[in-house]
Amino acid sequence: MSVDVTTLWQRLAVEAKVVEILEAVPCIAPVPHQLGRPYLTAYQIAIRLDERHPEVAHELGVEIGGRGVGRNFSLASYLGRQLSELVRRDQDGTHPIEGAFLSSQSVTALTYIDAKGNSVESSATGTPYDLSLFRRRQADR
């Protein structure tokens, strides 16, 4: 990979774009739920980012990702790594993005639909790795 992913993150304001995506996630509950906002996987964020800001994947020279893509580096893996690092560095809980894991135990497949209607199957399911989840931190926490 010839692009500096950290510089690209800053130059294209990827973090602000991701916060926008996370803020736009609808909460289906009719009243605010005690569990808070829904989480998105890195794949869900990658799909929305690629739909709204295709220049990010284009400049990275990657696809959204998924099983069968044939590369270890994808938009989903890039976002997962960058967002995980932001969450890890957030010692005082003030960063606008928070993270969690979905256990991979008993999960054999997660399939997403991209903006073009194509299926994207997570390459992380069926592995010993848990699945990273991210959401917009709630203002009252």
Short mmCIF file of N, CA, C and O in Angstrom, two decimals:
data_model
loop_
_atom_site.label_atom_id
_atom_site.label_comp_id
_atom_site.label_asym_id
_atom_site.label_seq_id
_atom_site.Cartn_x
_atom_site.Cartn_y
_atom_site.Cartn_z
N MET A 1 0.85 -1.16 0.00
CA MET A 1 0.00 0.00 0.00
C MET A 1 0.90 1.23 0.00
O MET A 1 1.74 1.39 0.86
N SER A 2 0.67 2.13 -0.95
CA SER A 2 1.55 3.28 -1.09
C SER A 2 0.99 4.55 -0.48
O SER A 2 1.66 5.56 -0.44
N VAL A 3 -0.23 4.53 0.01
CA VAL A 3 -0.84 5.72 0.58
C VAL A 3 -0.65 5.73 2.09
O VAL A 3 -0.70 4.69 2.73
N ASP A 4 -0.39 6.91 2.65
CA ASP A 4 -0.26 7.06 4.10
C ASP A 4 -1.68 7.16 4.66
O ASP A 4 -2.36 8.18 4.51
N VAL A 5 -2.14 6.09 5.32
CA VAL A 5 -3.53 6.02 5.77
C VAL A 5 -3.86 7.06 6.84
O VAL A 5 -4.98 7.54 6.90
N THR A 6 -2.88 7.43 7.66
CA THR A 6 -3.13 8.44 8.69
C THR A 6 -3.31 9.80 8.05
O THR A 6 -4.22 10.56 8.41
N THR A 7 -2.47 10.14 7.10
CA THR A 7 -2.60 11.41 6.41
C THR A 7 -3.91 11.48 5.65
O THR A 7 -4.60 12.50 5.66
N LEU A 8 -4.28 10.40 4.99
CA LEU A 8 -5.54 10.36 4.26
C LEU A 8 -6.71 10.57 5.21
O LEU A 8 -7.65 11.29 4.90
N TRP A 9 -6.67 9.95 6.37
CA TRP A 9 -7.71 10.08 7.39
C TRP A 9 -7.93 11.56 7.71
O TRP A 9 -9.07 12.03 7.77
N GLN A 10 -6.84 12.28 7.90
CA GLN A 10 -6.93 13.70 8.24
C GLN A 10 -7.31 14.55 7.04
O GLN A 10 -8.20 15.40 7.12
N ARG A 11 -6.67 14.32 5.91
CA ARG A 11 -6.88 15.15 4.72
C ARG A 11 -8.31 15.06 4.22
O ARG A 11 -8.90 16.06 3.82
N LEU A 12 -8.90 13.86 4.25
CA LEU A 12 -10.27 13.69 3.78
C LEU A 12 -11.31 13.82 4.89
O LEU A 12 -12.50 13.60 4.66
N ALA A 13 -10.88 14.18 6.09
CA ALA A 13 -11.77 14.34 7.24
C ALA A 13 -12.67 13.12 7.43
O ALA A 13 -13.88 13.24 7.61
N VAL A 14 -12.05 11.95 7.39
CA VAL A 14 -12.82 10.70 7.47
C VAL A 14 -13.54 10.59 8.81
O VAL A 14 -14.70 10.17 8.86
N GLU A 15 -12.90 11.01 9.87
CA GLU A 15 -13.54 10.91 11.19
C GLU A 15 -14.85 11.70 11.22
O GLU A 15 -15.87 11.20 11.70
N ALA A 16 -14.86 12.91 10.70
CA ALA A 16 -16.09 13.72 10.66
C ALA A 16 -17.15 13.04 9.80
O ALA A 16 -18.34 13.07 10.14
N LYS A 17 -16.75 12.42 8.71
CA LYS A 17 -17.68 11.71 7.84
C LYS A 17 -18.29 10.51 8.57
O LYS A 17 -19.49 10.24 8.46
N VAL A 18 -17.48 9.81 9.35
CA VAL A 18 -17.97 8.66 10.11
C VAL A 18 -18.92 9.13 11.21
O VAL A 18 -19.98 8.51 11.42
N VAL A 19 -18.59 10.21 11.90
CA VAL A 19 -19.49 10.74 12.93
C VAL A 19 -20.84 11.09 12.31
O VAL A 19 -21.89 10.77 12.88
N GLU A 20 -20.83 11.72 11.14
CA GLU A 20 -22.08 12.02 10.42
C GLU A 20 -22.90 10.76 10.15
O GLU A 20 -24.12 10.75 10.33
N ILE A 21 -22.21 9.72 9.70
CA ILE A 21 -22.88 8.45 9.40
C ILE A 21 -23.49 7.86 10.67
O ILE A 21 -24.64 7.42 10.67
N LEU A 22 -22.73 7.88 11.75
CA LEU A 22 -23.22 7.32 13.01
C LEU A 22 -24.39 8.14 13.58
O LEU A 22 -25.30 7.58 14.18
N GLU A 23 -24.36 9.46 13.39
CA GLU A 23 -25.46 10.30 13.86
C GLU A 23 -26.74 10.05 13.08
O GLU A 23 -27.83 10.26 13.59
N ALA A 24 -26.61 9.61 11.84
CA ALA A 24 -27.77 9.40 10.98
C ALA A 24 -28.43 8.03 11.16
O ALA A 24 -29.46 7.76 10.56
N VAL A 25 -27.85 7.18 12.02
CA VAL A 25 -28.42 5.85 12.24
C VAL A 25 -29.75 5.99 12.96
O VAL A 25 -29.80 6.56 14.06
N PRO A 26 -30.82 5.50 12.34
CA PRO A 26 -32.12 5.63 13.00
C PRO A 26 -32.25 4.66 14.16
O PRO A 26 -31.78 3.54 14.10
N CYS A 27 -32.88 5.12 15.21
CA CYS A 27 -33.24 4.24 16.31
C CYS A 27 -34.70 3.86 16.09
O CYS A 27 -35.56 4.73 16.06
N ILE A 28 -34.98 2.60 15.90
CA ILE A 28 -36.31 2.14 15.53
C ILE A 28 -37.28 2.18 16.72
O ILE A 28 -38.48 2.30 16.54
N ALA A 29 -36.75 2.16 17.93
CA ALA A 29 -37.62 2.20 19.12
C ALA A 29 -38.43 3.50 19.12
O ALA A 29 -37.90 4.56 18.80
N PRO A 30 -39.73 3.44 19.49
CA PRO A 30 -40.57 4.63 19.46
C PRO A 30 -40.18 5.68 20.51
O PRO A 30 -40.47 6.85 20.34
N VAL A 31 -39.52 5.26 21.55
CA VAL A 31 -39.02 6.19 22.57
C VAL A 31 -37.54 5.87 22.77
O VAL A 31 -37.09 4.77 22.47
N PRO A 32 -36.76 6.82 23.27
CA PRO A 32 -35.34 6.51 23.50
C PRO A 32 -35.18 5.24 24.34
O PRO A 32 -35.84 5.07 25.34
N HIS A 33 -34.30 4.37 23.88
CA HIS A 33 -34.11 3.09 24.54
C HIS A 33 -33.03 3.21 25.60
O HIS A 33 -32.05 3.94 25.42
N GLN A 34 -33.18 2.45 26.69
CA GLN A 34 -32.20 2.50 27.77
C GLN A 34 -30.82 2.03 27.33
O GLN A 34 -29.82 2.35 27.96
N LEU A 35 -30.75 1.25 26.26
CA LEU A 35 -29.44 0.80 25.76
C LEU A 35 -28.76 1.85 24.90
O LEU A 35 -27.60 1.69 24.53
N GLY A 36 -29.45 2.89 24.55
CA GLY A 36 -28.85 3.97 23.77
C GLY A 36 -28.93 3.73 22.27
O GLY A 36 -29.70 2.90 21.80
N ARG A 37 -28.09 4.44 21.54
CA ARG A 37 -28.07 4.36 20.09
C ARG A 37 -27.63 2.98 19.62
O ARG A 37 -26.83 2.33 20.28
N PRO A 38 -28.08 2.60 18.43
CA PRO A 38 -27.60 1.33 17.86
C PRO A 38 -26.13 1.45 17.43
O PRO A 38 -25.65 2.53 17.10
N TYR A 39 -25.45 0.33 17.43
CA TYR A 39 -24.08 0.24 16.94
C TYR A 39 -24.10 -0.17 15.47
O TYR A 39 -25.05 -0.80 15.00
N LEU A 40 -23.03 0.16 14.76
CA LEU A 40 -22.81 -0.32 13.39
C LEU A 40 -21.50 -1.08 13.36
O LEU A 40 -20.55 -0.74 14.08
N THR A 41 -21.44 -2.10 12.52
CA THR A 41 -20.16 -2.79 12.30
C THR A 41 -19.31 -1.93 11.37
O THR A 41 -19.82 -1.01 10.70
N ALA A 42 -18.04 -2.25 11.29
CA ALA A 42 -17.16 -1.54 10.36
C ALA A 42 -17.64 -1.71 8.92
O ALA A 42 -17.50 -0.81 8.10
N TYR A 43 -18.24 -2.85 8.61
CA TYR A 43 -18.78 -3.07 7.27
C TYR A 43 -19.94 -2.12 6.98
O TYR A 43 -20.04 -1.55 5.89
N GLN A 44 -20.84 -1.96 7.93
CA GLN A 44 -21.98 -1.06 7.73
C GLN A 44 -21.50 0.37 7.53
O GLN A 44 -22.02 1.10 6.68
N ILE A 45 -20.50 0.77 8.30
CA ILE A 45 -19.94 2.12 8.15
C ILE A 45 -19.26 2.24 6.79
O ILE A 45 -19.43 3.25 6.09
N ALA A 46 -18.51 1.22 6.39
CA ALA A 46 -17.81 1.25 5.10
C ALA A 46 -18.80 1.37 3.94
O ALA A 46 -18.57 2.12 2.99
N ILE A 47 -19.90 0.64 4.02
CA ILE A 47 -20.91 0.70 2.96
C ILE A 47 -21.49 2.11 2.85
O ILE A 47 -21.59 2.67 1.76
N ARG A 48 -21.83 2.71 3.97
CA ARG A 48 -22.39 4.06 3.94
C ARG A 48 -21.35 5.09 3.52
O ARG A 48 -21.66 6.02 2.78
N LEU A 49 -20.13 4.92 3.99
CA LEU A 49 -19.06 5.86 3.60
C LEU A 49 -18.79 5.77 2.10
O LEU A 49 -18.65 6.80 1.44
N ASP A 50 -18.77 4.56 1.58
CA ASP A 50 -18.52 4.39 0.15
C ASP A 50 -19.66 4.98 -0.69
O ASP A 50 -19.43 5.54 -1.75
N GLU A 51 -20.86 4.89 -0.18
CA GLU A 51 -22.02 5.44 -0.88
C GLU A 51 -21.97 6.97 -0.89
O GLU A 51 -22.21 7.60 -1.91
N ARG A 52 -21.63 7.56 0.25
CA ARG A 52 -21.65 9.02 0.39
C ARG A 52 -20.35 9.71 0.01
O ARG A 52 -20.37 10.86 -0.42
N HIS A 53 -19.24 9.00 0.22
CA HIS A 53 -17.92 9.60 -0.01
C HIS A 53 -16.99 8.59 -0.68
O HIS A 53 -16.02 8.11 -0.08
N PRO A 54 -17.25 8.23 -1.92
CA PRO A 54 -16.46 7.20 -2.60
C PRO A 54 -14.99 7.56 -2.79
O PRO A 54 -14.16 6.69 -3.03
N GLU A 55 -14.66 8.82 -2.62
CA GLU A 55 -13.27 9.25 -2.77
C GLU A 55 -12.34 8.61 -1.74
O GLU A 55 -11.15 8.43 -1.99
N VAL A 56 -12.87 8.22 -0.58
CA VAL A 56 -12.03 7.61 0.45
C VAL A 56 -11.51 6.25 -0.03
O VAL A 56 -10.30 6.01 -0.04
N ALA A 57 -12.41 5.38 -0.44
CA ALA A 57 -12.00 4.06 -0.95
C ALA A 57 -11.15 4.22 -2.21
O ALA A 57 -10.17 3.50 -2.40
N HIS A 58 -11.52 5.18 -3.05
CA HIS A 58 -10.76 5.40 -4.29
C HIS A 58 -9.31 5.78 -3.98
O HIS A 58 -8.38 5.23 -4.57
N GLU A 59 -9.11 6.71 -3.06
CA GLU A 59 -7.75 7.13 -2.71
C GLU A 59 -6.96 6.04 -2.00
O GLU A 59 -5.74 5.97 -2.14
N LEU A 60 -7.65 5.20 -1.24
CA LEU A 60 -6.98 4.06 -0.61
C LEU A 60 -6.70 2.95 -1.62
O LEU A 60 -5.87 2.09 -1.36
N GLY A 61 -7.44 2.94 -2.70
CA GLY A 61 -7.30 1.88 -3.70
C GLY A 61 -7.87 0.56 -3.22
O GLY A 61 -7.31 -0.50 -3.49
N VAL A 62 -9.00 0.64 -2.48
CA VAL A 62 -9.60 -0.57 -1.89
C VAL A 62 -11.08 -0.67 -2.21
O VAL A 62 -11.71 0.29 -2.65
N GLU A 63 -11.63 -1.86 -1.95
CA GLU A 63 -13.06 -2.10 -2.02
C GLU A 63 -13.61 -2.09 -0.60
O GLU A 63 -12.85 -2.06 0.37
N ILE A 64 -14.93 -2.18 -0.48
CA ILE A 64 -15.55 -2.24 0.84
C ILE A 64 -14.97 -3.39 1.64
O ILE A 64 -14.67 -3.26 2.80
N GLY A 65 -14.76 -4.52 1.00
CA GLY A 65 -14.18 -5.69 1.66
C GLY A 65 -15.14 -6.85 1.61
O GLY A 65 -16.13 -6.84 0.89
N GLY A 66 -14.82 -7.86 2.37
CA GLY A 66 -15.68 -9.02 2.47
C GLY A 66 -15.01 -10.30 2.00
O GLY A 66 -13.95 -10.28 1.39
N ARG A 67 -15.66 -11.38 2.34
CA ARG A 67 -15.16 -12.70 1.97
C ARG A 67 -15.06 -12.80 0.45
O ARG A 67 -15.97 -12.39 -0.26
N GLY A 68 -13.95 -13.30 -0.03
CA GLY A 68 -13.77 -13.51 -1.46
C GLY A 68 -13.16 -12.35 -2.20
O GLY A 68 -12.91 -12.45 -3.40
N VAL A 69 -12.92 -11.22 -1.53
CA VAL A 69 -12.32 -10.07 -2.20
C VAL A 69 -10.86 -10.36 -2.58
O VAL A 69 -10.36 -9.86 -3.58
N GLY A 70 -10.20 -11.19 -1.78
CA GLY A 70 -8.84 -11.60 -2.11
C GLY A 70 -7.76 -10.66 -1.61
O GLY A 70 -6.60 -10.78 -1.98
N ARG A 71 -8.13 -9.71 -0.74
CA ARG A 71 -7.14 -8.79 -0.16
C ARG A 71 -7.37 -8.72 1.35
O ARG A 71 -8.49 -8.82 1.81
N ASN A 72 -6.28 -8.50 2.07
CA ASN A 72 -6.40 -8.36 3.52
C ASN A 72 -6.73 -6.93 3.95
O ASN A 72 -7.09 -6.70 5.09
N PHE A 73 -6.58 -5.99 3.03
CA PHE A 73 -6.83 -4.58 3.37
C PHE A 73 -8.05 -4.11 2.59
O PHE A 73 -8.10 -4.22 1.37
N SER A 74 -9.03 -3.60 3.30
CA SER A 74 -10.27 -3.14 2.68
C SER A 74 -10.72 -1.86 3.38
O SER A 74 -10.15 -1.46 4.40
N LEU A 75 -11.76 -1.24 2.86
CA LEU A 75 -12.31 -0.06 3.51
C LEU A 75 -12.82 -0.42 4.91
O LEU A 75 -12.60 0.31 5.86
N ALA A 76 -13.48 -1.57 5.03
CA ALA A 76 -13.99 -2.00 6.34
C ALA A 76 -12.85 -2.22 7.33
O ALA A 76 -12.94 -1.80 8.49
N SER A 77 -11.78 -2.86 6.91
CA SER A 77 -10.66 -3.11 7.84
C SER A 77 -9.95 -1.80 8.20
O SER A 77 -9.55 -1.61 9.35
N TYR A 78 -9.83 -0.91 7.24
CA TYR A 78 -9.22 0.41 7.49
C TYR A 78 -10.02 1.16 8.55
O TYR A 78 -9.47 1.66 9.53
N LEU A 79 -11.34 1.23 8.35
CA LEU A 79 -12.19 1.93 9.31
C LEU A 79 -12.14 1.26 10.68
O LEU A 79 -12.05 1.95 11.71
N GLY A 80 -12.21 -0.06 10.71
CA GLY A 80 -12.15 -0.78 11.97
C GLY A 80 -10.88 -0.47 12.75
O GLY A 80 -10.92 -0.22 13.96
N ARG A 81 -9.75 -0.47 12.06
CA ARG A 81 -8.47 -0.18 12.74
C ARG A 81 -8.40 1.26 13.22
O ARG A 81 -8.00 1.52 14.36
N GLN A 82 -8.75 2.20 12.35
CA GLN A 82 -8.65 3.61 12.71
C GLN A 82 -9.61 3.94 13.85
O GLN A 82 -9.22 4.64 14.80
N LEU A 83 -10.83 3.47 13.78
CA LEU A 83 -11.82 3.76 14.82
C LEU A 83 -11.46 3.08 16.13
O LEU A 83 -11.61 3.66 17.21
N SER A 84 -10.96 1.86 16.07
CA SER A 84 -10.52 1.16 17.28
C SER A 84 -9.40 1.92 17.97
O SER A 84 -9.38 2.02 19.21
N GLU A 85 -8.50 2.47 17.19
CA GLU A 85 -7.40 3.25 17.76
C GLU A 85 -7.93 4.53 18.43
O GLU A 85 -7.48 4.90 19.51
N LEU A 86 -8.89 5.19 17.80
CA LEU A 86 -9.49 6.39 18.42
C LEU A 86 -10.15 6.03 19.74
O LEU A 86 -10.01 6.75 20.73
N VAL A 87 -10.90 4.95 19.77
CA VAL A 87 -11.58 4.52 20.99
C VAL A 87 -10.55 4.15 22.06
O VAL A 87 -10.71 4.51 23.23
N ARG A 88 -9.50 3.45 21.67
CA ARG A 88 -8.46 3.05 22.63
C ARG A 88 -7.81 4.27 23.28
O ARG A 88 -7.52 4.28 24.48
N ARG A 89 -7.57 5.31 22.51
CA ARG A 89 -6.90 6.52 23.03
C ARG A 89 -7.83 7.41 23.86
O ARG A 89 -7.37 8.32 24.53
N ASP A 90 -9.13 7.17 23.81
CA ASP A 90 -10.10 8.01 24.51
C ASP A 90 -10.18 7.62 25.98
O ASP A 90 -11.10 6.93 26.41
N GLN A 91 -9.24 8.09 26.76
CA GLN A 91 -9.16 7.71 28.17
C GLN A 91 -10.24 8.36 29.03
O GLN A 91 -10.64 7.80 30.04
N ASP A 92 -10.73 9.54 28.64
CA ASP A 92 -11.70 10.24 29.48
C ASP A 92 -13.14 10.14 28.99
O ASP A 92 -14.04 10.75 29.56
N GLY A 93 -13.38 9.35 27.94
CA GLY A 93 -14.73 9.13 27.45
C GLY A 93 -15.38 10.33 26.80
O GLY A 93 -16.61 10.47 26.85
N THR A 94 -14.58 11.21 26.21
CA THR A 94 -15.15 12.41 25.59
C THR A 94 -15.17 12.36 24.06
O THR A 94 -15.75 13.23 23.43
N HIS A 95 -14.56 11.36 23.48
CA HIS A 95 -14.55 11.27 22.01
C HIS A 95 -15.97 10.97 21.54
O HIS A 95 -16.71 10.24 22.20
N PRO A 96 -16.37 11.50 20.38
CA PRO A 96 -17.75 11.31 19.92
C PRO A 96 -18.09 9.89 19.46
O PRO A 96 -19.25 9.58 19.22
N ILE A 97 -17.10 9.03 19.34
CA ILE A 97 -17.35 7.65 18.90
C ILE A 97 -16.95 6.70 20.01
O ILE A 97 -15.89 6.84 20.61
N GLU A 98 -17.81 5.73 20.27
CA GLU A 98 -17.47 4.69 21.23
C GLU A 98 -17.57 3.33 20.55
O GLU A 98 -18.23 3.20 19.52
N GLY A 99 -16.89 2.35 21.11
CA GLY A 99 -16.85 1.05 20.48
C GLY A 99 -17.22 -0.07 21.42
O GLY A 99 -17.29 0.11 22.63
N ALA A 100 -17.46 -1.22 20.83
CA ALA A 100 -17.78 -2.43 21.57
C ALA A 100 -17.46 -3.61 20.67
O ALA A 100 -17.05 -3.42 19.51
N PHE A 101 -17.64 -4.80 21.18
CA PHE A 101 -17.46 -6.01 20.38
C PHE A 101 -18.73 -6.83 20.38
O PHE A 101 -19.45 -6.90 21.37
N LEU A 102 -18.96 -7.47 19.25
CA LEU A 102 -19.96 -8.52 19.14
C LEU A 102 -19.18 -9.82 19.14
O LEU A 102 -18.26 -9.99 18.32
N SER A 103 -19.48 -10.71 20.05
CA SER A 103 -18.77 -11.98 20.12
C SER A 103 -18.96 -12.74 18.81
O SER A 103 -20.06 -12.78 18.24
N SER A 104 -17.91 -13.36 18.35
CA SER A 104 -18.00 -14.19 17.14
C SER A 104 -18.51 -15.59 17.47
O SER A 104 -18.74 -16.39 16.57
N GLN A 105 -18.71 -15.86 18.76
CA GLN A 105 -19.19 -17.18 19.17
C GLN A 105 -20.55 -17.47 18.53
O GLN A 105 -21.48 -16.67 18.62
N SER A 106 -20.64 -18.59 17.86
CA SER A 106 -21.86 -19.07 17.20
C SER A 106 -22.31 -18.20 16.03
O SER A 106 -23.43 -18.34 15.57
N VAL A 107 -21.47 -17.30 15.56
CA VAL A 107 -21.80 -16.50 14.38
C VAL A 107 -21.04 -17.09 13.20
O VAL A 107 -19.81 -17.17 13.22
N THR A 108 -21.76 -17.52 12.21
CA THR A 108 -21.11 -18.13 11.04
C THR A 108 -21.13 -17.23 9.82
O THR A 108 -20.34 -17.41 8.91
N ALA A 109 -22.04 -16.25 9.80
CA ALA A 109 -22.10 -15.36 8.64
C ALA A 109 -22.84 -14.08 8.98
O ALA A 109 -23.80 -14.09 9.75
N LEU A 110 -22.37 -13.00 8.42
CA LEU A 110 -23.08 -11.72 8.42
C LEU A 110 -22.99 -11.22 6.98
O LEU A 110 -21.90 -11.08 6.43
N THR A 111 -24.13 -10.96 6.38
CA THR A 111 -24.15 -10.50 5.01
C THR A 111 -24.83 -9.14 4.96
O THR A 111 -25.91 -8.95 5.52
N TYR A 112 -24.18 -8.22 4.29
CA TYR A 112 -24.66 -6.86 4.16
C TYR A 112 -25.03 -6.62 2.70
O TYR A 112 -24.60 -7.34 1.80
N ILE A 113 -25.80 -5.58 2.45
CA ILE A 113 -26.15 -5.18 1.10
C ILE A 113 -25.58 -3.78 0.89
O ILE A 113 -25.88 -2.86 1.65
N ASP A 114 -24.75 -3.62 -0.15
CA ASP A 114 -24.18 -2.29 -0.42
C ASP A 114 -25.19 -1.42 -1.17
O ASP A 114 -26.30 -1.86 -1.49
N ALA A 115 -24.82 -0.20 -1.46
CA ALA A 115 -25.72 0.76 -2.10
C ALA A 115 -26.16 0.33 -3.49
O ALA A 115 -27.20 0.78 -3.98
N LYS A 116 -25.40 -0.55 -4.12
CA LYS A 116 -25.74 -1.03 -5.46
C LYS A 116 -26.56 -2.32 -5.41
O LYS A 116 -26.89 -2.89 -6.44
N GLY A 117 -26.86 -2.80 -4.21
CA GLY A 117 -27.64 -4.02 -4.06
C GLY A 117 -26.82 -5.29 -4.06
O GLY A 117 -27.37 -6.39 -4.06
N ASN A 118 -25.50 -5.17 -4.04
CA ASN A 118 -24.61 -6.33 -4.01
C ASN A 118 -24.45 -6.85 -2.58
O ASN A 118 -24.38 -6.08 -1.64
N SER A 119 -24.38 -8.17 -2.44
CA SER A 119 -24.12 -8.78 -1.14
C SER A 119 -22.65 -8.66 -0.78
O SER A 119 -21.78 -8.87 -1.62
N VAL A 120 -22.39 -8.33 0.47
CA VAL A 120 -21.03 -8.25 1.00
C VAL A 120 -21.02 -9.12 2.25
O VAL A 120 -21.67 -8.79 3.24
N GLU A 121 -20.31 -10.24 2.20
CA GLU A 121 -20.25 -11.14 3.34
C GLU A 121 -19.02 -10.84 4.18
O GLU A 121 -17.91 -10.76 3.66
N SER A 122 -19.22 -10.66 5.46
CA SER A 122 -18.12 -10.38 6.37
C SER A 122 -17.08 -11.49 6.32
O SER A 122 -17.42 -12.67 6.38
N SER A 123 -15.83 -11.09 6.22
CA SER A 123 -14.76 -12.08 6.26
C SER A 123 -14.31 -12.35 7.69
O SER A 123 -13.49 -13.22 7.93
N ALA A 124 -14.88 -11.61 8.65
CA ALA A 124 -14.51 -11.78 10.05
C ALA A 124 -15.33 -12.86 10.75
O ALA A 124 -14.93 -13.37 11.79
N THR A 125 -16.47 -13.21 10.20
CA THR A 125 -17.29 -14.24 10.83
C THR A 125 -16.69 -15.62 10.57
O THR A 125 -16.03 -15.85 9.57
N GLY A 126 -16.90 -16.49 11.52
CA GLY A 126 -16.32 -17.82 11.40
C GLY A 126 -14.84 -17.86 11.74
O GLY A 126 -14.16 -18.84 11.48
N THR A 127 -14.34 -16.78 12.33
CA THR A 127 -12.95 -16.70 12.75
C THR A 127 -12.92 -16.58 14.27
O THR A 127 -13.96 -16.35 14.90
N PRO A 128 -11.75 -16.67 14.88
CA PRO A 128 -11.69 -16.52 16.35
C PRO A 128 -11.72 -15.05 16.80
O PRO A 128 -11.58 -14.76 17.97
N TYR A 129 -11.95 -14.12 15.86
CA TYR A 129 -11.92 -12.70 16.20
C TYR A 129 -13.33 -12.16 16.42
O TYR A 129 -14.25 -12.47 15.66
N ASP A 130 -13.48 -11.34 17.46
CA ASP A 130 -14.76 -10.69 17.70
C ASP A 130 -14.94 -9.56 16.69
O ASP A 130 -13.99 -9.09 16.09
N LEU A 131 -16.17 -9.12 16.53
CA LEU A 131 -16.51 -8.13 15.52
C LEU A 131 -16.63 -6.75 16.16
O LEU A 131 -17.39 -6.58 17.13
N SER A 132 -15.89 -5.79 15.65
CA SER A 132 -15.92 -4.45 16.23
C SER A 132 -17.19 -3.73 15.83
O SER A 132 -17.69 -3.85 14.71
N LEU A 133 -17.72 -2.98 16.79
CA LEU A 133 -18.94 -2.20 16.63
C LEU A 133 -18.66 -0.77 17.09
O LEU A 133 -17.90 -0.55 18.03
N PHE A 134 -19.33 0.18 16.43
CA PHE A 134 -19.11 1.58 16.76
C PHE A 134 -20.44 2.32 16.75
O PHE A 134 -21.35 1.98 15.99
N ARG A 135 -20.54 3.34 17.60
CA ARG A 135 -21.72 4.20 17.58
C ARG A 135 -21.32 5.60 18.02
O ARG A 135 -20.25 5.81 18.61
N ARG A 136 -22.21 6.53 17.74
CA ARG A 136 -22.04 7.91 18.18
C ARG A 136 -22.31 7.93 19.66
O ARG A 136 -23.34 7.42 20.13
N ARG A 137 -21.36 8.47 20.42
CA ARG A 137 -21.54 8.56 21.88
C ARG A 137 -22.73 9.45 22.18
O ARG A 137 -22.93 10.48 21.55
N GLN A 138 -23.50 9.06 23.16
CA GLN A 138 -24.65 9.87 23.55
C GLN A 138 -24.20 11.07 24.36
O GLN A 138 -23.27 10.98 25.16
N ALA A 139 -24.87 12.17 24.16
CA ALA A 139 -24.50 13.43 24.82
C ALA A 139 -24.64 13.36 26.33
O ALA A 139 -23.91 14.01 27.05
N ASP A 140 -25.57 12.56 26.82
CA ASP A 140 -25.83 12.52 28.26
C ASP A 140 -24.94 11.53 29.01
O ASP A 140 -25.14 11.29 30.18
N ARG A 141 -23.93 10.96 28.32
CA ARG A 141 -23.07 10.00 29.02
C ARG A 141 -21.73 10.58 29.31
O ARG A 141 -21.20 11.40 28.70
#
